[in-house]
XYZ file of C-alpha atoms in Angstrom:
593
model
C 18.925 -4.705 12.877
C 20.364 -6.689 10.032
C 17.108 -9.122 10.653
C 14.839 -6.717 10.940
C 16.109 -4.610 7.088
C 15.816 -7.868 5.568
C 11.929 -8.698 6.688
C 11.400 -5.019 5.254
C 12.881 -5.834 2.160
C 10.730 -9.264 2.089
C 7.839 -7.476 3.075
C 7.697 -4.735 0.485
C 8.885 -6.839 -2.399
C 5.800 -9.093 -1.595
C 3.669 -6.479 -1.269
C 4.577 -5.065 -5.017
C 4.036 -8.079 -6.574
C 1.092 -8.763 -5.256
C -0.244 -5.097 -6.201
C 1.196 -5.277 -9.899
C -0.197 -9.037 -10.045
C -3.688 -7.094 -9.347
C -2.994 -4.814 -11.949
C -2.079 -7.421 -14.621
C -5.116 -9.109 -14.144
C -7.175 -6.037 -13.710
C -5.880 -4.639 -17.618
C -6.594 -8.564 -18.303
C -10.303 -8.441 -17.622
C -10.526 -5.002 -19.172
C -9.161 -6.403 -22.575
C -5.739 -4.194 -22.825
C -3.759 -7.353 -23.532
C -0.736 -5.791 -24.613
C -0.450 -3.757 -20.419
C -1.226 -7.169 -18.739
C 1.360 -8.884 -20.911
C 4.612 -5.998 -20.046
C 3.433 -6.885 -16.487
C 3.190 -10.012 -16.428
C 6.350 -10.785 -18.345
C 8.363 -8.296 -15.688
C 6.421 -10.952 -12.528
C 7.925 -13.990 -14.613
C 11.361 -12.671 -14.915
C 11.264 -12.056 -11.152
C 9.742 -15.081 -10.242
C 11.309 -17.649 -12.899
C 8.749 -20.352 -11.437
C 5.897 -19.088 -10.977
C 3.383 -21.606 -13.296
C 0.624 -19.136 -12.852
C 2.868 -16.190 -14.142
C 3.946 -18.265 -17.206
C 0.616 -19.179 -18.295
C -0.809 -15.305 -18.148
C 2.169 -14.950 -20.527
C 1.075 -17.323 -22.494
C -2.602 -16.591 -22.752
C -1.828 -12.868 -23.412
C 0.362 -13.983 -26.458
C -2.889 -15.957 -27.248
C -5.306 -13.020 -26.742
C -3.482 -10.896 -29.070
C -3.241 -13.313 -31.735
C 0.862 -13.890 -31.179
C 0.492 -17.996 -31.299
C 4.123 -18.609 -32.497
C 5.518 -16.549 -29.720
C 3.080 -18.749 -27.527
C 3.899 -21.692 -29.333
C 7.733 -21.227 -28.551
C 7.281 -20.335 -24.835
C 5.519 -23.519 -24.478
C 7.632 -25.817 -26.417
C 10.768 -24.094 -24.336
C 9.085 -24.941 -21.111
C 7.953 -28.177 -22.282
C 12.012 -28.629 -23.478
C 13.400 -27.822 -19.671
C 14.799 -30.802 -17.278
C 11.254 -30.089 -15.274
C 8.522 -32.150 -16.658
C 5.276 -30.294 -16.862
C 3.156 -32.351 -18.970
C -0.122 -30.375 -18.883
C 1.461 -27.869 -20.706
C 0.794 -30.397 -23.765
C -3.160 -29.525 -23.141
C -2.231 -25.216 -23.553
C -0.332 -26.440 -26.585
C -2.918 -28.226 -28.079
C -5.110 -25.394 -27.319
C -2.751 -22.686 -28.879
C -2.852 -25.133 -32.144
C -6.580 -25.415 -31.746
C -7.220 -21.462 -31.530
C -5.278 -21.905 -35.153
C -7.629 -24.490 -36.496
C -4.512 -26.507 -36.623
C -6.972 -29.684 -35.218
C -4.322 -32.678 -36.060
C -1.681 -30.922 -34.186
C -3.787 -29.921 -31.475
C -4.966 -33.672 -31.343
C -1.128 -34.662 -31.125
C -0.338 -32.819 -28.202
C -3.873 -34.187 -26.571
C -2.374 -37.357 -26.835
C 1.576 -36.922 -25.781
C -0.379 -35.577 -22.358
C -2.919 -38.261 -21.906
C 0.316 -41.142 -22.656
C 1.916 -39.167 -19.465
C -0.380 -40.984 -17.234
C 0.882 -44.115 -18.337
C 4.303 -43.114 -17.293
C 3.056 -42.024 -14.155
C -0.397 -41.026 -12.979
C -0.135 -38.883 -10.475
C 0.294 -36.736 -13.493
C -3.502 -37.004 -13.982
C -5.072 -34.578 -11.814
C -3.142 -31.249 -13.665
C -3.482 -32.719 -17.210
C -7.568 -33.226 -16.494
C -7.873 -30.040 -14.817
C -6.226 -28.833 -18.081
C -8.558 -30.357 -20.129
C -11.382 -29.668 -18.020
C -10.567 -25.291 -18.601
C -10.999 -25.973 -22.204
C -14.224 -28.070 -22.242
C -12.364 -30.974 -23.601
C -14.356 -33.505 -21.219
C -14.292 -36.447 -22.975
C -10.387 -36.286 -22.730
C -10.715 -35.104 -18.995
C -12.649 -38.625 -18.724
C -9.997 -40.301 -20.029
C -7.118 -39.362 -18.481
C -9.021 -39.845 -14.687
C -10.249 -43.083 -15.507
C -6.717 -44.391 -16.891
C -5.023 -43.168 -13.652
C -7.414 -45.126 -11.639
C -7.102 -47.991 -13.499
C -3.184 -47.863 -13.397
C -3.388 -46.864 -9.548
C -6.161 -47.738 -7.295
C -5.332 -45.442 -4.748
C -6.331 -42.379 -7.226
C -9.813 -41.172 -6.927
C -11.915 -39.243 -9.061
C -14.941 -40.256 -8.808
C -16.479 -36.755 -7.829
C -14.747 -35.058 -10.895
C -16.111 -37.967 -13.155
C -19.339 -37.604 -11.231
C -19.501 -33.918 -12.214
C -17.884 -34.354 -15.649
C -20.987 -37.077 -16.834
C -23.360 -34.224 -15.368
C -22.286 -31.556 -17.672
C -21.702 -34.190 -20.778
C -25.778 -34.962 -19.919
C -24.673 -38.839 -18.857
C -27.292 -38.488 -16.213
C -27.301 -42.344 -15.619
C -23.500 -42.343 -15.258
C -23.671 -39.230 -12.948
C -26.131 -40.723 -10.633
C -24.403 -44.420 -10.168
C -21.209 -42.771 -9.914
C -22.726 -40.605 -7.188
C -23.996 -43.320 -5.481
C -21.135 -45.209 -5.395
C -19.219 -42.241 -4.090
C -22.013 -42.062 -1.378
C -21.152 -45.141 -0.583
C -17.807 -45.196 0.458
C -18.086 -41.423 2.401
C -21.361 -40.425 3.558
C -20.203 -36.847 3.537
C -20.484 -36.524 -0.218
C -24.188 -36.960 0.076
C -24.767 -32.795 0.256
C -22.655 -32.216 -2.616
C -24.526 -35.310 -4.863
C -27.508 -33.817 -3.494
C -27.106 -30.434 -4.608
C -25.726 -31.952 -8.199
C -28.908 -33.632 -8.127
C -30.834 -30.661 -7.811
C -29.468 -29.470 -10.915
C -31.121 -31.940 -12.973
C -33.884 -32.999 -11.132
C -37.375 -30.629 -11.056
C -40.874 -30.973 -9.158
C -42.146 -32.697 -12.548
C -42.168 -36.499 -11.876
C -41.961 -36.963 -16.249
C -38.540 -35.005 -16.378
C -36.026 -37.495 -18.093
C -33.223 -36.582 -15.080
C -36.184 -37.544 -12.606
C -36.841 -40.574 -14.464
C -33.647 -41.783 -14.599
C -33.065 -40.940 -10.913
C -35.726 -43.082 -9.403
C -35.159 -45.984 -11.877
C -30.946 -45.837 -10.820
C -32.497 -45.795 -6.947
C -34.798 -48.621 -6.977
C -31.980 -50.426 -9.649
C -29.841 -49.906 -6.840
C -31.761 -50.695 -3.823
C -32.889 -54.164 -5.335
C -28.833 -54.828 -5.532
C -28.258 -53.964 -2.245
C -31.097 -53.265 0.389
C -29.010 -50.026 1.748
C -31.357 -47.290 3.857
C -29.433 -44.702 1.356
C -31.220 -45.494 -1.645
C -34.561 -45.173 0.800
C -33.607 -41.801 1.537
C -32.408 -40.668 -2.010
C -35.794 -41.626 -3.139
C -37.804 -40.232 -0.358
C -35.738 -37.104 -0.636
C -36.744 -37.297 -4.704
C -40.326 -37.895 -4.230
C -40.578 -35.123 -1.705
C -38.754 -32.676 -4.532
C -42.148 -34.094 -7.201
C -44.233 -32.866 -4.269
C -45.380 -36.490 -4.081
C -45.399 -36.664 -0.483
C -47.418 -40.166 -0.289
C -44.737 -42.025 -2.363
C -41.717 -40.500 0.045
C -43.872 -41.476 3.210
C -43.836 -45.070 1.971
C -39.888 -44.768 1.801
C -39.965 -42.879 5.003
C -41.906 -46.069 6.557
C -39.542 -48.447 5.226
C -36.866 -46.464 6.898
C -37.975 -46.370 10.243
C -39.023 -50.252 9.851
C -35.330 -51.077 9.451
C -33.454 -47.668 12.068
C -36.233 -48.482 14.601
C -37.162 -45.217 17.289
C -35.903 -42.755 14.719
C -38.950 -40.581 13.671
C -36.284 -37.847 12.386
C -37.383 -38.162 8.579
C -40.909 -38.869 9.578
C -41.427 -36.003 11.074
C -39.072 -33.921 8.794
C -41.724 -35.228 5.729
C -44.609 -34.341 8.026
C -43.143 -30.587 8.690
C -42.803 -30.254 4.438
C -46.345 -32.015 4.375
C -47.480 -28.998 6.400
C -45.772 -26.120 4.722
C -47.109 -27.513 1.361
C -50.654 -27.696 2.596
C -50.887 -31.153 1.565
C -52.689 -31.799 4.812
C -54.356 -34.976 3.951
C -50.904 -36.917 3.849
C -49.681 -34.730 6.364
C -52.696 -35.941 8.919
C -51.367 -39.703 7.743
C -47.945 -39.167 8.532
C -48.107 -37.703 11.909
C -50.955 -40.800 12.867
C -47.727 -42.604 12.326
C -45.639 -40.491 14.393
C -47.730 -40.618 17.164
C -48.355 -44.222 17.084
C -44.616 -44.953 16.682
C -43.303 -42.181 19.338
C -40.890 -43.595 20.890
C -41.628 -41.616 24.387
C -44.460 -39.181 25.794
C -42.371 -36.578 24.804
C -42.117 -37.615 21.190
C -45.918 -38.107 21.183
C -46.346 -34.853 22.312
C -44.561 -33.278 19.986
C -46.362 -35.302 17.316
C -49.674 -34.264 18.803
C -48.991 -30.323 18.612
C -48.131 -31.202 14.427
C -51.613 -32.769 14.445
C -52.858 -29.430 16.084
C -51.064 -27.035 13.727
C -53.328 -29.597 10.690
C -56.500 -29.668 12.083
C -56.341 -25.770 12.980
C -55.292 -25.304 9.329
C -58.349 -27.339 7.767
C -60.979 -25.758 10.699
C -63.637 -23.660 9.627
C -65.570 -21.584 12.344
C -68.273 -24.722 13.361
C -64.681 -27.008 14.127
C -63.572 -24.516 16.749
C -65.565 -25.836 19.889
C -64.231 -29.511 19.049
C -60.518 -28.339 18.392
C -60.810 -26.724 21.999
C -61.544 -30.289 23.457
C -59.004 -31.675 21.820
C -56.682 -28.581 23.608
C -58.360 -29.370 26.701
C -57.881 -33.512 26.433
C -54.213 -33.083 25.604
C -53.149 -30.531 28.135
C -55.322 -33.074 30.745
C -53.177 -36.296 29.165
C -50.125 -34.142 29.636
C -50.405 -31.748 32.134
C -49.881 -28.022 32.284
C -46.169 -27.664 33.330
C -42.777 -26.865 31.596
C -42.612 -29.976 28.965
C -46.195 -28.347 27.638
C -45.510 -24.977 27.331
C -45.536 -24.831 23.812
C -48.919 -26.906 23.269
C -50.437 -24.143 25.904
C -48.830 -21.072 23.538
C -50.676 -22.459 20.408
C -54.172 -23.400 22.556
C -54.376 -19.539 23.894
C -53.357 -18.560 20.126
C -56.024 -20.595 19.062
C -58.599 -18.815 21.887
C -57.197 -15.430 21.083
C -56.849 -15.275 17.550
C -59.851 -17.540 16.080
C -62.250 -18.744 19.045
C -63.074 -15.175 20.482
C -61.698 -15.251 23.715
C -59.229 -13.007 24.497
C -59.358 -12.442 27.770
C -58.912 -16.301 28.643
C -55.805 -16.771 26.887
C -54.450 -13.466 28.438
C -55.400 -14.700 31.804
C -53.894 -18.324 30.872
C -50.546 -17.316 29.660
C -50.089 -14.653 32.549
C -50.326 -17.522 35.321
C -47.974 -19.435 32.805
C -45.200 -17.169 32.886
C -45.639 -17.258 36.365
C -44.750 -21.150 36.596
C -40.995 -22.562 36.404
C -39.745 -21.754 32.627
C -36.238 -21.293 31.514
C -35.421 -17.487 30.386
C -36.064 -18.405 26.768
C -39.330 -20.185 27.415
C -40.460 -17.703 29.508
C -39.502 -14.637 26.794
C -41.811 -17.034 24.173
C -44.594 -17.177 26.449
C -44.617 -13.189 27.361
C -44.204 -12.800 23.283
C -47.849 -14.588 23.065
C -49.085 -12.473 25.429
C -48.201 -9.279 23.633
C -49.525 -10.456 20.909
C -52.842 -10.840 22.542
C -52.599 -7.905 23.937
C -51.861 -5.903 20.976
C -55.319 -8.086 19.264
C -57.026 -6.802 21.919
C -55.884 -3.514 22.230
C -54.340 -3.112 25.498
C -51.187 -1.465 23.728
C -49.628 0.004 26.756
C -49.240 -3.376 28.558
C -48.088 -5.408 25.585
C -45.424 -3.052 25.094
C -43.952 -3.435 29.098
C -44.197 -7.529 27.979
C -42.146 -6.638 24.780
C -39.906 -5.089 26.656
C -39.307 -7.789 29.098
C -38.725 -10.272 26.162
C -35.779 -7.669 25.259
C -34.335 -7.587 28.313
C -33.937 -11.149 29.261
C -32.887 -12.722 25.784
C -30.724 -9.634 24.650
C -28.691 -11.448 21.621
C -31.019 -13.352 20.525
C -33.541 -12.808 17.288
C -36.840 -13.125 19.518
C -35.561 -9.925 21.030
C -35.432 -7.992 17.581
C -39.002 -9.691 16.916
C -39.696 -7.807 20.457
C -38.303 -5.152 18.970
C -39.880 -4.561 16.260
C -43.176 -5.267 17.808
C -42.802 -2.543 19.986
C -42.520 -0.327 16.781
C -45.743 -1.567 15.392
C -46.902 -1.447 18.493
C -46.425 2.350 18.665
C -47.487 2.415 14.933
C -50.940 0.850 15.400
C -51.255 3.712 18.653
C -50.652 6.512 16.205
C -46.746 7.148 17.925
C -45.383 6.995 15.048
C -42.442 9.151 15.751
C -41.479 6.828 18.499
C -41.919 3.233 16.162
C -39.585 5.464 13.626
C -36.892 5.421 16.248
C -37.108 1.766 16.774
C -37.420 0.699 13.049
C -34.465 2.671 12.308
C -32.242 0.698 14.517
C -33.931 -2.551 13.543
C -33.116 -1.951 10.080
C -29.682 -2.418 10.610
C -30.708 -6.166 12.132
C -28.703 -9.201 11.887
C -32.457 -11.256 10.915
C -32.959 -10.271 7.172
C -36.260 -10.650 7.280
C -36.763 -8.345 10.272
C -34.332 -5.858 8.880
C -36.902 -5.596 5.553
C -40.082 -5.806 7.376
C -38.363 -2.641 9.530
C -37.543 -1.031 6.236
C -40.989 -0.749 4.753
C -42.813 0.099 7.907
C -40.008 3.090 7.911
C -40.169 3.847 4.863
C -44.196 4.281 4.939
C -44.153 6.178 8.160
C -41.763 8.532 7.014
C -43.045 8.764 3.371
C -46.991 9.821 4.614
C -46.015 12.133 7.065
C -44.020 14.629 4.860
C -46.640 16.250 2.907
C -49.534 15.614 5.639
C -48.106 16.794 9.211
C -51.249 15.518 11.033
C -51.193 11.961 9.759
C -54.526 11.677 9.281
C -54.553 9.334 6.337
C -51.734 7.231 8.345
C -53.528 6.674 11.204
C -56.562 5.875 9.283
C -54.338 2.779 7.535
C -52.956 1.930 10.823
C -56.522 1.493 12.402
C -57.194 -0.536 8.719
C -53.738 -2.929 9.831
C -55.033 -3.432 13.045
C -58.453 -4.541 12.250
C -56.909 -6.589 9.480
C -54.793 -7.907 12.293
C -57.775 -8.702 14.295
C -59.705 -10.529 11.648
C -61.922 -8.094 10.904
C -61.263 -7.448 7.000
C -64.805 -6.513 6.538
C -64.382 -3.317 8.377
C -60.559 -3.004 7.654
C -62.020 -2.763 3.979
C -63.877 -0.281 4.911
C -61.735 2.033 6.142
C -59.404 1.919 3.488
C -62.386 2.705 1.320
C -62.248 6.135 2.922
C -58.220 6.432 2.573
C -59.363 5.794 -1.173
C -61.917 8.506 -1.306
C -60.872 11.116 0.567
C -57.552 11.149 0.499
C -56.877 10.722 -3.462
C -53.336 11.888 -4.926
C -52.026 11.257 -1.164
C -48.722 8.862 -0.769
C -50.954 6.488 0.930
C -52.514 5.901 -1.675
C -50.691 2.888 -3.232
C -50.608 1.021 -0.084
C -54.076 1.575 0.179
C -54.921 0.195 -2.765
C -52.231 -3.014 -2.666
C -53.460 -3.428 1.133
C -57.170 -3.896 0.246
C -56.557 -6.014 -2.463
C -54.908 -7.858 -0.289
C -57.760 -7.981 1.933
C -60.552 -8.382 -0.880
C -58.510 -12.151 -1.472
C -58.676 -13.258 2.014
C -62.577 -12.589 1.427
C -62.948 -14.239 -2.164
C -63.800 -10.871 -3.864
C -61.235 -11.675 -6.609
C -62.190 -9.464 -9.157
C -62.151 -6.262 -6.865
C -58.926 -7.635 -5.705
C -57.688 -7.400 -9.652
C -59.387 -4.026 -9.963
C -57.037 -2.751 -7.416
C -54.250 -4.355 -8.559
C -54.633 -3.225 -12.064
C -55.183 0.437 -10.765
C -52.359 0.490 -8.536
C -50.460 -0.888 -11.841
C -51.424 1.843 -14.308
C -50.878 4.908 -11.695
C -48.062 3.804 -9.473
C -46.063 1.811 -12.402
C -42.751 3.300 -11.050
C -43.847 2.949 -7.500
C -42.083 0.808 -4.647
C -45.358 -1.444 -4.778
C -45.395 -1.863 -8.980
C -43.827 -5.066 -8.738
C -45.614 -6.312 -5.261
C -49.097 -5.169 -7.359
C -47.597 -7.463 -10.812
C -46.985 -10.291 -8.505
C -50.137 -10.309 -7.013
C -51.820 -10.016 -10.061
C -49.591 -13.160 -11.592
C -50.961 -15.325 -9.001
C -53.971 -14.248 -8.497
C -55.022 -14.584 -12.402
C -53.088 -18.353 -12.004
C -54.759 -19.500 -8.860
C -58.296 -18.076 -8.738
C -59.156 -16.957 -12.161
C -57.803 -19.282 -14.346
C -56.638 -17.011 -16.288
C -53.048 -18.480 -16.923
C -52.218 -16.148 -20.577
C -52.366 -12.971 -18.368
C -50.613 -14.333 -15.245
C -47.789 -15.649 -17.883
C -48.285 -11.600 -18.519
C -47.800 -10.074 -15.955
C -44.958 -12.413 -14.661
C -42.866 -11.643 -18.038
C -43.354 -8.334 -16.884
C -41.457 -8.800 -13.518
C -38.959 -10.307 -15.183
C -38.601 -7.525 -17.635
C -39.337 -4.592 -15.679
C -38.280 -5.234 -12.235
C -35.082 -7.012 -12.048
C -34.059 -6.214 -8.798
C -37.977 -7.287 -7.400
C -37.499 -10.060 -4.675
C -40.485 -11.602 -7.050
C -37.848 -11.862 -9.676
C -36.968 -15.748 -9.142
C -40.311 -17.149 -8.575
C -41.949 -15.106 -11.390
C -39.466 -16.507 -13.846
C -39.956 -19.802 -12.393
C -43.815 -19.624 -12.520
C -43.868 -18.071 -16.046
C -41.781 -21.090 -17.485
C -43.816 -23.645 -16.396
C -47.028 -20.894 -17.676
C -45.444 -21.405 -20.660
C -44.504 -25.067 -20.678
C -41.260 -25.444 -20.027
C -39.077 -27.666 -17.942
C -38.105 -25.572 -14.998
C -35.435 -26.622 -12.838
């Protein structure tokens, strides 16, 4: 019993401190110095030595101007048996905030000669130093303790420190040399990196960066520097130079096509698909096994589909064909058969064939997972060709066979469209509201703003005309057919004026009238939607659109600088915000890291 009164007692006088320690620093951050300090002082008294509690005192005293009551804390402290010598950085400080600089630079020193005495002092006193910007004494007193014990290391707080001083060169070797001796630091140096370095191969940090790497790598023929300037060539978008590094790589780790194909993948997503064709030649060539070189082959796929125009599509079939012959049509190609009945669905006209091809393919031996990606396909076919009631029993089945997974939310959520493109709209609304509460982010927002328009047209207009109208304009979108999709949204636009659906009819065909090259009825749209809707859900999707569209097609680049200063002004909270304040810097000319 006696045991149990005294954890109570524990228990609750831990709790209270820790409640009135919240409450100090909460009258802290609000500015009522003179609260924080009565509380704090009462937590010292209690808790005699407590550093933390001691220092609040301190700073209060500081905050309201009391230095000599400050001063003499410190000084006491500093007077006690217990050395605690980086309380000669908060009492050069406390001079400092005097303009008392000679003193201040006094009590610099007396810390800095600790390490002398013993440096395993060092890493308090720099920290000190380091909370009031005093780097070049920070420097110091790490670099003295290294020299006077070898086993210190602070290499990654000098490697930071030189980053923030702007000793790029320093930063970099230092870096490197940390790199060096634990591979695990490479994420951090990486992300340090990224700091400094920009997509702009004349930036000073780049410059200095690449001439540190190849300094380096001339010293000391280490796969490292390779990869440190591959990885900085692929951030200048100059995916030619990082291939070469890339090469040399694999040259010297042999059957490792890891960062080859990693550069051909960023190739891809950048469009640079001439480089991209070069790189995955190489792959295939080098593949190290059939299944390597069939992986390699699929990337070339994904390129030439990307460059095709309509007259390439009978010779990208062969291709299909040859492969699937070379390889067979089993498990192990199950993925290069998805993307050949995409390709016959979605761009070579022929629906039914790919329907007919994946339906005998889920039929073969396929794990669960391979099997829920081919029935996925299918629905999606389906769906392009109409046949709505089927592809929603083949969503289904992709839900119940890969229940946690995200392909099963995709599922989901298809079924929603699904229902949305048949005019059910009250059933999709059931399904996007539980999807919007999805562990994939992007699912979860694409479930949102289907909701949101569902639910937002069929308020005022209880037949859903106009909805179903933009649905059938979706679909046909969906299907490729933007001529017609146009079209219809051209009636939306004329006979259903002042209507919610307005807006989306007007961002959606603009849309639509890029995909097409009519760019200046694209900006007609956008500008409309713009000066009606300006306080609309869609003002800042419409400004964005407009940015880019006047920067990539119009060459217009004063009014896309415009209208991205206007995102950043107007709509803060616009998931545009980043990249509009990233494109209007470099609009305007500056260096944008």
């Amino acid at each position: 019993m006696r045991l149990l009164l005294i954890i109570v007692f524990f228990f609750t006088t831990a709790q209270a401190v820790s409640q009135n320690d919240l409450l100090a620093k909460n009258y802290f951050e609000q500015g009522e110095f003179v609260k924080a300090l009565t509380i704090y002082e009462k937590l010292l008294e209690k808790n005699p030595g407590r550093l933390d509690y001691f220092l609040a005192v301190v700073e209060c005293n500081q905050q309201l101007e009391n230095f000599q009551a400050a001063e003499h804390l410190l000084l006491e402290k500093l007077n006690s048996p217990r050395a605690i010598p980086q309380l000669y950085v908060e009492l050069g400080h406390n001079y400092s905030l005097q303009n008392k600089d000679s003193l201040a630079t006094e009590s610099y020193d007396k810390a800095i000669r600790y390490i002398d005495e013993n440096p395993a002092y060092a890493y308090n006193i720099g920290r000190s130093f380091e909370n009031y910007s005093l780097l070049n004494e920070a420097v110091e007193v790490y670099e003295r303790a290294m020299t006077l014990d070898s086993t210190k290391e602070f290499n990654a707080h000098l490697a930071r420190i030189y980053g923030e001083q702007g000793k790029l060169e320093k930063m970099f070797t230092k870096y490197l040399e940390l790199m060096q001796s634990n591979a695990a630091y490479r994420s951090v140096a990486q992300r340090n990196f990224s700091m400094f370095v920009n997509d702009d191969p004349a930036n000073e940090a780049n410059e200095i960066l690449r001439k540190t790497l190849l300094r380096e790598l001339q010293k000391n023929p280490d796969v490292l520097y390779n990869e440190l300037l591959s990885w900085l060539f692929i951030q200048q978008k100059e995916f030619k130079k990082a291939f070469a590094q890339q090469k040399a790589i694999f040259k010297r780790t042999e059957d490792d096509l890891t960062g080859i194909i990693d550069l051909a993948l960023i190739a891809i997503a950048e469009q640079d698909y001439e480089i991209a064709r070069d790189i995955v030649n190489f792959a295939i060539e080098n593949a190290p096994s059939p299944e390597a070189r069939l992986q390699s082959h699929q990337y070339m796929m994904k390129i030439e589909l990307a460059t095709a125009v309509k007259e390439d599509y009978p010779k990208i079939e062969k291709q299909f064909l040859t492969l699937l012959e070379t390889y067979g049509m089993g498990e192990s190609t199950y993925r290069l058969q998805i993307d050949y009945n995409h390709f016959l669905a979605f761009l070579a006209g022929k629906p039914d064939t790919a329907i007919q091809n994946l339906k005998e393919l889920s039929g073969t031996r396929l794990s669960v997972y391979q099997e829920a990606r081919v029935k996925m396909e299918l629905a999606d076919i389906l769906v392009f060709s109409e046949k709505f009631n089927e592809a929603l029993i083949y969503y289904s089945q992709v839900q119940s066979k890969i229940k946690n997974d995200v392909l099963a939310q995709e599922a989901r959520f298809k079924v929603a469209e699904t229902s949305y493109f048949k005019g059910d709209f009250e059933w999709a609304q059931v399904q996007l509201d539980v999807l919007r509460k999805s562990a994939s982010q992007l699912i979860a927002n694409d479930a949102m703003q289907l909701s949101l328009m569902i639910r937002d047209n069929s308020l005022e207009d209880s037949t859903q005309t106009a909805l179903k109208k933009y649905a059938k304009a979706d679909l046909l979108a969906l299907q490729k057919k933007e001529p017609e999709a146009i079209t219809v949204l051209d009636d939306i636009l004329n006979n259903h004026k002042g209507e919610k659906i307005e807006d989306e009819a007007l961002l959606k065909q603009g849309e639509l009238f890029e995909i097409t090259g009519q760019f200046e009825k694209a900006e007609a749209n956008y500008l409309k939607l713009i000066e009606f809707y300006k306080d609309d859900i869609l003002a800042d999707d419409a400004h964005f659109r407009l940015a880019k569209l006047y920067e990539e097609k119009l060459q217009q680049p004063q009014k896309a600088k415009e209208f991205y200063e206007q995102i950043i002004f107007n709509y803060a909270d616009s998931i545009y915000f980043v990249e509009a304040r990233k494109k209007f810097r470099s609009l305007r000319g500056d260096a944008v890291n």
